[in-house]
Coordinates of C-alpha atoms in Angstrom, one line a residue:
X22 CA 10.7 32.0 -1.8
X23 CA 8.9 30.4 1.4
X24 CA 11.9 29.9 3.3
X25 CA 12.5 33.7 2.9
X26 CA 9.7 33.8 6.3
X27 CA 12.6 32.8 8.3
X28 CA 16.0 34.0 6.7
X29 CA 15.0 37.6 4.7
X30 CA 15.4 40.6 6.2
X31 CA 16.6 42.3 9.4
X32 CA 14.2 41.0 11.3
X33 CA 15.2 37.2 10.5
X34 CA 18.5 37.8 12.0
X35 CA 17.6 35.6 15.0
X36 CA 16.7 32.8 12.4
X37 CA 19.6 33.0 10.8
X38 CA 22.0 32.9 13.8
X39 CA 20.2 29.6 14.4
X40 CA 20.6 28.7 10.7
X41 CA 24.6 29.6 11.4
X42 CA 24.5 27.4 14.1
X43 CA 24.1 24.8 12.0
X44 CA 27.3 25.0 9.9
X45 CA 25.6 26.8 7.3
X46 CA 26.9 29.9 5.2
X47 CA 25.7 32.6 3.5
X48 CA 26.0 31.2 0.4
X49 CA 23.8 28.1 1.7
X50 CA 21.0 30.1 3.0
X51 CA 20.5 32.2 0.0
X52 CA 19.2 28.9 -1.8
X53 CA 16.2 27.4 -1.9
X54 CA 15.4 25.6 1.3
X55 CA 14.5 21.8 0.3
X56 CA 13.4 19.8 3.0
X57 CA 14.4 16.2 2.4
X58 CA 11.8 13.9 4.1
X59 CA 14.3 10.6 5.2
X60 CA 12.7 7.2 6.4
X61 CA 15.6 5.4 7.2
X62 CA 15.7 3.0 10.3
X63 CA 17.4 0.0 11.1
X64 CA 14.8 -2.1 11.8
X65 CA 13.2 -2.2 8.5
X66 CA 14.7 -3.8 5.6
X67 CA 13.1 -2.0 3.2
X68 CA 15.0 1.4 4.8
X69 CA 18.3 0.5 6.1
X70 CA 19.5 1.5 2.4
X71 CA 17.7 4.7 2.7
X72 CA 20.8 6.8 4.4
X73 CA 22.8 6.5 0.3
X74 CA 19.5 7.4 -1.4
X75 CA 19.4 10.9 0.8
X76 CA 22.5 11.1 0.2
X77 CA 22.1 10.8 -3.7
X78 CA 19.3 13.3 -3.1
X79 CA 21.3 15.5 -1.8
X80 CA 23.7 16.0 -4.4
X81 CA 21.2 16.1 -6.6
X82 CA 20.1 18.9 -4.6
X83 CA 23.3 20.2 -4.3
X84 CA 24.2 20.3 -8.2
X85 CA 20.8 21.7 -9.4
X86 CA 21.5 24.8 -6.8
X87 CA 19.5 24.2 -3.9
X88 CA 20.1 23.9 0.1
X89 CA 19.1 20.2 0.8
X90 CA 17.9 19.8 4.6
X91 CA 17.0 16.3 6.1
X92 CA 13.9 15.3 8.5
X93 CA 13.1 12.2 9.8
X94 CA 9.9 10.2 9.3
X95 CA 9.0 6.8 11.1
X96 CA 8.4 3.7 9.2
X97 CA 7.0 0.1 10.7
X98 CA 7.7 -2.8 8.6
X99 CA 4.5 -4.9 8.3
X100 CA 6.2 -8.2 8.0
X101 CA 8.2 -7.9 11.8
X102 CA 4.6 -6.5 13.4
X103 CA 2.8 -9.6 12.2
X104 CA 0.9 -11.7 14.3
X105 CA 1.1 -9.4 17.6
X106 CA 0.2 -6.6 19.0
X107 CA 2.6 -4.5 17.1
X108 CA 0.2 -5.2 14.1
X109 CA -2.3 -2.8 15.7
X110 CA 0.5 0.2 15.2
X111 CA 0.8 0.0 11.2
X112 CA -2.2 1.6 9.7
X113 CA -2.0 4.3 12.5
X114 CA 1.1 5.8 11.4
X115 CA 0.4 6.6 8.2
X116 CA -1.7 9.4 9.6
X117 CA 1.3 10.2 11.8
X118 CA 3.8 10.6 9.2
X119 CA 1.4 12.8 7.5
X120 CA 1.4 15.0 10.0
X121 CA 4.7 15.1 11.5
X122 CA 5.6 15.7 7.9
X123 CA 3.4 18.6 7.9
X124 CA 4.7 19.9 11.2
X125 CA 8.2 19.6 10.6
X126 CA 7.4 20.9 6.9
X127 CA 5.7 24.2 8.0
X128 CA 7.5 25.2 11.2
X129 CA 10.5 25.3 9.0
X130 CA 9.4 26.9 5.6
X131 CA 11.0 24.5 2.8
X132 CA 10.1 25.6 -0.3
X133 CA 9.9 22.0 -1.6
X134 CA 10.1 18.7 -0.5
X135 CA 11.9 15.4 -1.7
X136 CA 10.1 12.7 -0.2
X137 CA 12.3 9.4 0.1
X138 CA 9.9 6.3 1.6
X139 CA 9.5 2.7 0.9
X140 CA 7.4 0.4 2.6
X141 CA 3.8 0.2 3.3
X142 CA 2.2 2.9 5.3
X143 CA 5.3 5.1 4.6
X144 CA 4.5 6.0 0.9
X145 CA 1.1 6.9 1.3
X146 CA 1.6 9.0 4.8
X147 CA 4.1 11.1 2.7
X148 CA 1.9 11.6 -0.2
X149 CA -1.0 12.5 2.0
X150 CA 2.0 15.3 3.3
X151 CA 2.5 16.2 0.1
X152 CA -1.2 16.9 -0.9
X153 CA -2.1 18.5 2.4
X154 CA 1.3 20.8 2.3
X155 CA 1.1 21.1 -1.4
X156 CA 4.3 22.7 -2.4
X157 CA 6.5 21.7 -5.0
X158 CA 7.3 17.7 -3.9
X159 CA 8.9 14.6 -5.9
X160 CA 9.3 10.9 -4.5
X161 CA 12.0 8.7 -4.9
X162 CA 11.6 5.6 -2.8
X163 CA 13.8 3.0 -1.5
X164 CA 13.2 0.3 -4.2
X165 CA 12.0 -3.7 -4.0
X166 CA 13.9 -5.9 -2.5
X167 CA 15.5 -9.1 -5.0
X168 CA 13.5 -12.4 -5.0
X169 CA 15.2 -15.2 -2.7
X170 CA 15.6 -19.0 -4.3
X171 CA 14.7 -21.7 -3.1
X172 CA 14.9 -25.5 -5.1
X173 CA 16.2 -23.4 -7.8
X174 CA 12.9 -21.3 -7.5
X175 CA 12.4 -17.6 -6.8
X176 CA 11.0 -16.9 -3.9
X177 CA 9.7 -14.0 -1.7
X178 CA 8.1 -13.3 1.7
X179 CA 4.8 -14.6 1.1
X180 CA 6.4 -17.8 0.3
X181 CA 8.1 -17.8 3.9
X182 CA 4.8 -17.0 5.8
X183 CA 2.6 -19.9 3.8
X184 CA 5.8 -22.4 4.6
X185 CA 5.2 -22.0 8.4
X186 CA 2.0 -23.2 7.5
X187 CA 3.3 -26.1 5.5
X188 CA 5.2 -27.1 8.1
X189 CA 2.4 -27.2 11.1
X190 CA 0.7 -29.1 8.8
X191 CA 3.5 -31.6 8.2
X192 CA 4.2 -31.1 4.6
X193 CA 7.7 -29.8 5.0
X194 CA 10.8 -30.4 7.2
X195 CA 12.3 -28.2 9.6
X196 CA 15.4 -28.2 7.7
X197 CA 13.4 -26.9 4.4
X198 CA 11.4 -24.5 6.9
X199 CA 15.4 -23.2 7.5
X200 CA 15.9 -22.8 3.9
X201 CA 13.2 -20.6 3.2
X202 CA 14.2 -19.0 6.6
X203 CA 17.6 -18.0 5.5
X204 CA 16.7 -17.6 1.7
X205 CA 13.3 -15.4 1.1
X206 CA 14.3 -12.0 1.6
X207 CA 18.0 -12.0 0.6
X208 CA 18.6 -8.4 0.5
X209 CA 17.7 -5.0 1.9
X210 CA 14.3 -3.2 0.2
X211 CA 10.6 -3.9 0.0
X212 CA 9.4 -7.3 -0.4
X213 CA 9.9 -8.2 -3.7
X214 CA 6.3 -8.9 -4.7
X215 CA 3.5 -6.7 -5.8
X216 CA 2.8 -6.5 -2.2
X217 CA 1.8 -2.9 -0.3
X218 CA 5.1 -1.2 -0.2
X219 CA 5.8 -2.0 -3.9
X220 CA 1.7 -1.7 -5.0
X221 CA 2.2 2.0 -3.9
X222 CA 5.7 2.6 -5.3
X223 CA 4.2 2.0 -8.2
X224 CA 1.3 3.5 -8.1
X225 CA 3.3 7.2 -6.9
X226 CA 4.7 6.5 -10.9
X227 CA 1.7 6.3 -12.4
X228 CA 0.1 9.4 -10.5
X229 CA 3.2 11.3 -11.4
X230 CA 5.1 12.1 -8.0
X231 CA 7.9 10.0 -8.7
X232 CA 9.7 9.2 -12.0
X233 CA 10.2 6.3 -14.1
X234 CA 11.5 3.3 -11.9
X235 CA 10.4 4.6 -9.0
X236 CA 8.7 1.5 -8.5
X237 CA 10.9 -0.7 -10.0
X238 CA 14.5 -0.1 -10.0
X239 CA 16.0 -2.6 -7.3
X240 CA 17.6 -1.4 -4.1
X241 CA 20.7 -3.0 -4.5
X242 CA 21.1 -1.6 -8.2
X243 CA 23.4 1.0 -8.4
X244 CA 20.4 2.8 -10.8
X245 CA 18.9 3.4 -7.6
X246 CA 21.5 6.0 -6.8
X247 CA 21.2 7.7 -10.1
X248 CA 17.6 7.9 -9.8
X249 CA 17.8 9.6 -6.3
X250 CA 20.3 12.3 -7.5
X251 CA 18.3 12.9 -10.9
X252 CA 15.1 13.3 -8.4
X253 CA 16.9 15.7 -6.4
X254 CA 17.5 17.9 -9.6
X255 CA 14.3 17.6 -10.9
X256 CA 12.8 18.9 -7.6
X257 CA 14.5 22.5 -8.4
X258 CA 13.1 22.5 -11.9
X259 CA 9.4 22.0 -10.2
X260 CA 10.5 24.5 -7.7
X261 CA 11.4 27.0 -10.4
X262 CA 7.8 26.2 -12.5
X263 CA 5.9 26.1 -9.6
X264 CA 4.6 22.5 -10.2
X265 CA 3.1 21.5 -7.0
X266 CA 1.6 18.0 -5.7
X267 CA -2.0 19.6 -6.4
X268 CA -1.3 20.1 -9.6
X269 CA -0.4 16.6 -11.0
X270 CA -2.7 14.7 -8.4
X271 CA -5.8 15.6 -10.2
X272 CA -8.6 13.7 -10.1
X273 CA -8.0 12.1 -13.8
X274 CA -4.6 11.1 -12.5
X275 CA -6.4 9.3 -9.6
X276 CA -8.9 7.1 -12.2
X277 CA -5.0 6.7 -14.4
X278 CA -4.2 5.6 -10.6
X279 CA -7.0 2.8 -10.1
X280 CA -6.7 1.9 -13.5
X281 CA -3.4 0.9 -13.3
X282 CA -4.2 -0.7 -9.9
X283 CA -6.6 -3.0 -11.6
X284 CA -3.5 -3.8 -15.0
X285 CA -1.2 -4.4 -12.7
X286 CA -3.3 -6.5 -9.7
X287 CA -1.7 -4.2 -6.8
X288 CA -2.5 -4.7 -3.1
X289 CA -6.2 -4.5 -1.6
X290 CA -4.3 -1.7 0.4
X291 CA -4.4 0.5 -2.2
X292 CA -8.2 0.3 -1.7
X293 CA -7.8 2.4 1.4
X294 CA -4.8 4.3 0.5
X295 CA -5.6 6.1 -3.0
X296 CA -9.3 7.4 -1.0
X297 CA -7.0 8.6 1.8
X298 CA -4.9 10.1 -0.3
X299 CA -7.4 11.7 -2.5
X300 CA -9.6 13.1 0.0
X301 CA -6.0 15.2 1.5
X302 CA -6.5 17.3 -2.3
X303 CA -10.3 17.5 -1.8
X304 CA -10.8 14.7 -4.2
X305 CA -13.6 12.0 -3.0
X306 CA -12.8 8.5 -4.2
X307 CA -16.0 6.5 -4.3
X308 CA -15.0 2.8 -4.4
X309 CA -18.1 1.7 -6.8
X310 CA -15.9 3.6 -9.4
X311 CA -13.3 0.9 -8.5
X312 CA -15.5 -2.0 -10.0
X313 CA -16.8 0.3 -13.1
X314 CA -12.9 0.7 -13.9
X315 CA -12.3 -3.1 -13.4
X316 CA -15.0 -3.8 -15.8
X317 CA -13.1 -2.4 -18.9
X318 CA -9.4 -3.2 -17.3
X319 CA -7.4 -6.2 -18.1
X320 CA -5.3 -7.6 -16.0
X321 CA -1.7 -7.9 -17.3
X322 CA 0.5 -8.8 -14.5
X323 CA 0.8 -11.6 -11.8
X324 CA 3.4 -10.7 -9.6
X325 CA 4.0 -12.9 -6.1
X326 CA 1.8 -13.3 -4.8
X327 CA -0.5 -14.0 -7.5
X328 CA 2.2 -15.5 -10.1
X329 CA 5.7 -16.6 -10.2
X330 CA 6.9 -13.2 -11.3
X331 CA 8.7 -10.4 -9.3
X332 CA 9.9 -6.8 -9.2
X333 CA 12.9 -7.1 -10.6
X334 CA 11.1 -9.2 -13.8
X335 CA 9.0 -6.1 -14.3
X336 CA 11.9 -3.5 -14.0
X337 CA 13.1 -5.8 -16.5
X338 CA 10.2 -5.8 -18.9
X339 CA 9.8 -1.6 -19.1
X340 CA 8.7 -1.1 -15.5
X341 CA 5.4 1.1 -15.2
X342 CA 5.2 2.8 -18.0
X343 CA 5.8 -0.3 -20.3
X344 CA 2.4 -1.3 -18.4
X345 CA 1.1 2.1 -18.7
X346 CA 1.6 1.6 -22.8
X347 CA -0.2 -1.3 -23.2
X348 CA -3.0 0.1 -21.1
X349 CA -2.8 3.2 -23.3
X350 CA -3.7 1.0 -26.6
X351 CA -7.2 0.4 -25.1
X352 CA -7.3 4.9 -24.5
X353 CA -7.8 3.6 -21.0
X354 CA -5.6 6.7 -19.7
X355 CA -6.0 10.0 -19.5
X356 CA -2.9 11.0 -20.8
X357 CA -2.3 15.0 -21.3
X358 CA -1.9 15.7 -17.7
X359 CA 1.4 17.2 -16.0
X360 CA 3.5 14.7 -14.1
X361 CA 6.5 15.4 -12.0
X362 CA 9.2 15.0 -14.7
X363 CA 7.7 18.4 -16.0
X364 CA 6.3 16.4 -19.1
X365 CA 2.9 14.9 -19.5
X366 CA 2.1 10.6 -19.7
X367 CA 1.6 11.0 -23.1
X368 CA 5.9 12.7 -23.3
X369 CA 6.3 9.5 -20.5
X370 CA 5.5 6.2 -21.8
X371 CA 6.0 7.3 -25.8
X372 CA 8.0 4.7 -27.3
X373 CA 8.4 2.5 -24.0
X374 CA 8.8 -1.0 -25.0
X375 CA 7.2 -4.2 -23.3
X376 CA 10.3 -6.4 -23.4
X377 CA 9.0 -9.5 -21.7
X378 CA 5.0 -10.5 -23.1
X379 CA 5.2 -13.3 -19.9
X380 CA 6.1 -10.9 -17.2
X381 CA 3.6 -7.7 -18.9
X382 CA 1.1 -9.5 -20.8
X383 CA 0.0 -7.7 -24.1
X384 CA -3.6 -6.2 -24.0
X385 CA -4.6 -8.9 -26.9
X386 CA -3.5 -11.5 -24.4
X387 CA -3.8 -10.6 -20.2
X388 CA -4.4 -12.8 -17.6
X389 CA -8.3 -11.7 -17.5
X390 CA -10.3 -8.9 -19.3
X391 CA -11.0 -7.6 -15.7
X392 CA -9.1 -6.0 -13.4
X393 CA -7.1 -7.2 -10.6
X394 CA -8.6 -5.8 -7.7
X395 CA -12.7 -6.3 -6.7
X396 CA -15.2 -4.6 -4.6
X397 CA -17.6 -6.3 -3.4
X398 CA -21.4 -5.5 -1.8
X399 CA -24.1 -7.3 -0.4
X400 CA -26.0 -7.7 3.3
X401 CA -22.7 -8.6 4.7
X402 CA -20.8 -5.5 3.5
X403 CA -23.4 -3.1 2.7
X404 CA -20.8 -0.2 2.6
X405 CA -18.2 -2.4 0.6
X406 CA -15.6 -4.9 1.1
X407 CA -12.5 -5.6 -0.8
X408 CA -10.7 -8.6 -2.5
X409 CA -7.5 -9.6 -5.1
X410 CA -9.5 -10.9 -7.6
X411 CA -5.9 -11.7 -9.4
X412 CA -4.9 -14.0 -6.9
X413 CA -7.8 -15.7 -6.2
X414 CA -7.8 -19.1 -7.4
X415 CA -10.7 -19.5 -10.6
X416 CA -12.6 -22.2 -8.7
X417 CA -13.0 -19.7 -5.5
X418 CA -13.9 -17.0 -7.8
X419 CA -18.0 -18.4 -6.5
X420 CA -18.0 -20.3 -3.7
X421 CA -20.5 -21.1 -0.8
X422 CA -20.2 -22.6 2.8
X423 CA -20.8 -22.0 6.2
X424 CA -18.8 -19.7 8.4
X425 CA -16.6 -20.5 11.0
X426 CA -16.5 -17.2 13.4
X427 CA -13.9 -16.0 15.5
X428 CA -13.4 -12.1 17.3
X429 CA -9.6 -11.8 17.2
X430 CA -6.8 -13.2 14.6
X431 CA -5.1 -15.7 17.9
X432 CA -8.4 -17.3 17.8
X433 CA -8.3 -17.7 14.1
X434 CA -4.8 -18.8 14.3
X435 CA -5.4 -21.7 16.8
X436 CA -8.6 -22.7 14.6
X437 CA -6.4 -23.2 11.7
X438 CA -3.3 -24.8 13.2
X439 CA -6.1 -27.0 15.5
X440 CA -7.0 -28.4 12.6
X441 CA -10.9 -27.1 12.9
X442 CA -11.2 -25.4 9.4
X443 CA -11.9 -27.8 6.8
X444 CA -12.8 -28.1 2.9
X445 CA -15.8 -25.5 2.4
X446 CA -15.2 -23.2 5.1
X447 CA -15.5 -19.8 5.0
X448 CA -13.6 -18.4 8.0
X449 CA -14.8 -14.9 9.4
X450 CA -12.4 -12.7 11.9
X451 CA -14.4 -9.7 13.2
X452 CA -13.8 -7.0 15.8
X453 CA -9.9 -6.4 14.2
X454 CA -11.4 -3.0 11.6
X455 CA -9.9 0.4 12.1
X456 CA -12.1 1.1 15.0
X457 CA -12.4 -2.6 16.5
X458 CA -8.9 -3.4 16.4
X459 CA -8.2 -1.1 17.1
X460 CA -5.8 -0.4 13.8
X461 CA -7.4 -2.9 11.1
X462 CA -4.4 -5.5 11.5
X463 CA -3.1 -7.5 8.5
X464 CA -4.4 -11.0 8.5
X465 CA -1.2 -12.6 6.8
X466 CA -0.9 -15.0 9.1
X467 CA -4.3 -16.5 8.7
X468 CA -4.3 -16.5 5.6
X469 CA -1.1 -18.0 4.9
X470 CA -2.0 -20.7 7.2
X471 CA -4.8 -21.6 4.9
X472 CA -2.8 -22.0 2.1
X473 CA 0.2 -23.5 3.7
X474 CA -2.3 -26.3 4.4
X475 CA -3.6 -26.7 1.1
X476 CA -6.6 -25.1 2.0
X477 CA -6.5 -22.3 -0.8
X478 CA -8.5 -23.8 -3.1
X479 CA -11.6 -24.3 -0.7
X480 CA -11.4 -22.6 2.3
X481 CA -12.4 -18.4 2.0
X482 CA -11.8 -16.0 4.2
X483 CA -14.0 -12.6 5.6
X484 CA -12.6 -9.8 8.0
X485 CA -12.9 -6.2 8.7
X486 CA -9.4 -6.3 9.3
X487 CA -7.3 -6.1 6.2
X488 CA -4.7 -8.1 4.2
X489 CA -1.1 -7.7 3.4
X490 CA -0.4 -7.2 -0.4
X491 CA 1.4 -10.9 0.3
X492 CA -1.8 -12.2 0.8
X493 CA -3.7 -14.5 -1.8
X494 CA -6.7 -16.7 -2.2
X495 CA -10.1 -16.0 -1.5
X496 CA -9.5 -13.1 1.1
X497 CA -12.2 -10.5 1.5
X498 CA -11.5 -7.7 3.8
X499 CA -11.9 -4.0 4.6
X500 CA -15.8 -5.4 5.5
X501 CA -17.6 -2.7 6.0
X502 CA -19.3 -1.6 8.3
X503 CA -17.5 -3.3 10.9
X504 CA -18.6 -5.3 13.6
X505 CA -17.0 -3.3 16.3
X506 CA -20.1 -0.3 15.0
X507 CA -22.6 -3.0 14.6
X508 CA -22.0 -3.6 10.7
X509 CA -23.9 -7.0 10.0
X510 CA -20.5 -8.8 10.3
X511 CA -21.1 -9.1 14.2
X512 CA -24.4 -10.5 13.8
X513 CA -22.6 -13.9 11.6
X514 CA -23.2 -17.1 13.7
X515 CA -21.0 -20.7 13.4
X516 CA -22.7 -22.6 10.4
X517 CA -24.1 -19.8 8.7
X518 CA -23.8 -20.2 5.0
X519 CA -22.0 -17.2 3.4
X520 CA -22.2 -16.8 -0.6
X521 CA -19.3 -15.4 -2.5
X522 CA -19.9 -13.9 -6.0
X523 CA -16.5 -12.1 -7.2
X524 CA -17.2 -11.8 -11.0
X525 CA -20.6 -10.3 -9.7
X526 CA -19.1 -8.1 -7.0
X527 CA -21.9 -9.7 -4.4
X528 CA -21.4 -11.1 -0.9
X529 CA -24.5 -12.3 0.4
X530 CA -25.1 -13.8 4.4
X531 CA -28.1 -16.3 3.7
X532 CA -29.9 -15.4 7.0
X533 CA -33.1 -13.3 6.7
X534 CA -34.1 -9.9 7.1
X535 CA -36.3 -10.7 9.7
X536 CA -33.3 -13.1 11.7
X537 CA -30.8 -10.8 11.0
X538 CA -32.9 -8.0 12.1
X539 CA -33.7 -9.7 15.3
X540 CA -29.7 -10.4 16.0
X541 CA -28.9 -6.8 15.5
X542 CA -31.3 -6.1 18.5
X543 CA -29.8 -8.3 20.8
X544 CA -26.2 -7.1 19.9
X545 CA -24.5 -4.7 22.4
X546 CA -21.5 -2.8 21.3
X547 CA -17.7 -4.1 23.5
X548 CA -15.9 -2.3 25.5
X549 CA -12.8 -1.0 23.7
X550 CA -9.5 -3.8 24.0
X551 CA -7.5 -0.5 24.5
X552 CA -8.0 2.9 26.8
X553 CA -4.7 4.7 26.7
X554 CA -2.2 5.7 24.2
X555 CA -2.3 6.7 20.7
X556 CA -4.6 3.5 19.6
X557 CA -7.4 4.7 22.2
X558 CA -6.8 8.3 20.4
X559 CA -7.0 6.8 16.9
X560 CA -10.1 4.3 17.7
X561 CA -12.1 7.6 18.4
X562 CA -11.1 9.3 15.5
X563 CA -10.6 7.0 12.6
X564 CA -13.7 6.4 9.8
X565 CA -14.6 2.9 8.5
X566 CA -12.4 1.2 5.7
X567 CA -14.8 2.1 3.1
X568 CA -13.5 5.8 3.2
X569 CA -10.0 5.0 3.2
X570 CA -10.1 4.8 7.2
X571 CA -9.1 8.7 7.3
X572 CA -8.9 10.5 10.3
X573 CA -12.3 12.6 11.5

């Protein structure tokens, strides 16, 4: 065993005093050392249930004969960070969860790791861990929060940010702003749309690290509990077979991974989150293979934000692999590779049932023929750009107007509540990308603006910043390069007209070479908006959004 480094032999004696010091008995340090990697806070919704899933892991642990051990790993939730500086600290910590996860992970030689994360930058930090560590790992996350009602509707977070719009605009009372207030997110987990936290969830299911309902199973349902302690058996059963992270996140399990991305119409997050996590197992994820996937993909699901469906509506329906089925009818999947239940997708979704043709539409009948999620190119994003294709309304699917530019979200922000954006606009926020940010913050708050002034049917949106999975309309982001290195998204000027082509994965800036050539000249690169701290650190080190914004 790995563990044996610090507890086998004479010479360990000094460890093992240390490992007596901590209650533990002979007995217990004979066992397998499994590290198990805890995100619970209370500040996050999403993790203040955590504490009983660990705690289900560790009897699962317990009852399957191993030693379970619990670490900490930090978590922010993306919907308190919004719309202030706290944005800017998001993305960065999924790169420092990967590797306190590895130090802790390491200095302490576990022989495997249960991973237990839920929201957004959480999941993917800890399966970055687990490729970079790559000893036996499984996931078992939090779970989705339940929808809120509202007017005898069901509601979610998205639904909160665009009535704040709504009501700056004048379309809805204070009292019904209170409503949704009180109302959206009525219980502890991950937002209950297809949002980030939930995108990824989902998607750790479908790459194999976590098993079925993973991404599902609410985190008020007692199911949850089960799940946790049948993951923290199944980790000794990889343990014993020697089934690592490695091993099941193959590369065809990375195309299963962006195909069901595109079926399911997850996050433009998971744009920059599967490349990150496939270049930590030596994998290169080129994003052009994103639109050639898309092309052959239908889309069966419109969960909030795109539709009036939820997580607990596609638990409901069969979960993942009842999507992973009806995917499978097209031979869409690659389906004889190992997952972490020890079987292959093929043993997985055999016999899984779609019980709910609204909520998972059949192959012979999805919400398009192609997939959820687009990449876009063109002289504006010559390295790529990303957009929800899925919740895009069809009559922004082309559109054409002239751009409305603004260097930071607050000056976005006060555009939009001002009243400045109108009909046709296409409003551009620039300088907030990985580097220019720094960070890439979340433009939720713009964007909800828009449509909580009935602007989402004609107003679009550019950045090279990025969008919460709550996020819908026409909302392009992860432009790349980004202005902050020049990319031709700094050169933009008020009134220039800006062509959007989704179903032709173009994005064209109507200025000439030769103008456009001439602007780049006269552009001079800014002076950081931060010098000290970790985002100074991160701002030298982080890569553009096209590669997954990974860490050089």
């Amino acid at each position: 065993m790995k563990s044996d480094a610090m507890k086998k032999g004479v010479q360990c004696a000094p460890q093992r005093s240390l490992l007596h010091a901590l209650g533990m008995t002979d007995e217990e340090i004979k066992k397998p050392m499994i590290g198990i990697v805890s995100s619970y806070n209370e500040i996050v919704p999403g993790h203040m249930n955590i504490d009983k899933i660990v705690n289900a892991v560790k009897t699962g642990v317990a009852l399957a004969g191993g030693n379970p051990i619990v670490f900490p790993a930090i978590a922010v939730c993306d919907g308190i960070a919004m719309g202030h500086q706290g944005m800017k600290y998001s993305l960065v910590t999924r790169d420092l969860i990967a590797d306190s996860t590895e130090c802790m992970a390491l200095a302490h030689a576990f022989d495997a790791l249960v991973m237990v994360p839920n929201c957004d930058k959480n999941v993917p930090g800890l399966l970055m861990a687990a490729a970079r560590l790559n000893i036996p790992t499984i996931f078992v996350s939090g779970g989705p929060m339940l929808a809120g009602r509202v007017g005898g509707h069901k509601t979610s977070l998205s639904s909160m940010f665009e009535a704040v719009g709504s009501y700056n605009s004048g379309k809805i009372t204070h009292d019904e702003l209170m409503e949704y207030e009180n109302k959206a997110c009525p219980s502890c987990g991950s937002c209950s749309g297809m949002y980030t936290a939930n995108s990824m969830n989902c998607l750790t299911e479908v790459l194999g690290m976590g098993l079925r309902g993973n991404g599902t199973i609410p985190a008020v349902y007692s199911e949850r509990i089960q799940l946790a302690k049948r993951a923290g058996m199944k980790i000794m059963e990889l343990l014993e077979k020697d089934i690592k992270p490695r091993d099941i996140m193959t590369e065809a399990a990375f195309r299963n991974a962006l195909t069901m991305d595109m079926a399911l119409g997850c996050s433009t997050n998971s744009m920059l989150h599967l490349p990150a996590i496939a270049h930590e197992c030596g994998i290169e994820l080129n994003l052009d293979i994103a639109n050639e996937i898309s092309a052959h993909t239908p889309n069966l699901c419109h969960l909030a934000p795109a539709g009036r469906t939820y997580m607990e509506d596609l638990n409901e329906a069969g979960g993942i692999y009842a999507v992973m089925n009806e995917i499978n009818k097209l031979g869409l999947l690659t389906t004889d590779i190992i997952t972490c239940t020890g079987k292959t997708i093929a043993e997985n979704i055999e016999g899984v049932v779609n019980r709910d043709p609204e909520t998972i539409r059949p192959v012979e009948n999805p919400y398009s023929t192609t997939g959820g999620i687009g990449v876009l190119r063109g002289n504006l994003a010559p390295d790529a750009c990303v957009v929800k294709r899925s919740a895009v309304a069809p009559e922004m699917l082309k559109h054409e107007g002239p751009a409305k530019v603004y260097d930071c979200e607050e000056d976005a922000m006060a555009a939009i509540n001002g009243g400045e954006i109108v009909e046709g606009d296409v409003v551009v926020i620039r300088y907030e990308g990985p580097k220019g940010g720094p960070g890439m913050r979340e433009m939720l708050n713009p964007t909800s603006a828009i449509m909580g002034r009935g602007l989402g049917s004609t107003v679009a949106l550019i950045t090279d910043g990025r969008f919460s999975g709550a996020t819908r309309g026409a909302s392009i982001g992860h432009v790349s390069p980004e202005a902050a290195v020049g990319g031709p998204i700094a050169l933009v000027k008020n009134g220039d007209m800006i062509e959007i082509d989704i179903p032709n994965s173009k994005i064209t800036l109507k200025v000439s070479d030769e103008e456009l050539a001439k602007r780049k000249a006269e552009w001079q690169p800014r002076e950081p908006k931060i010098t000290t701290g970790y985002l100074a650190r991160y701002a030298k080190l982080v890569t553009s959004g096209a590669q997954g914004a990974v860490l050089n």
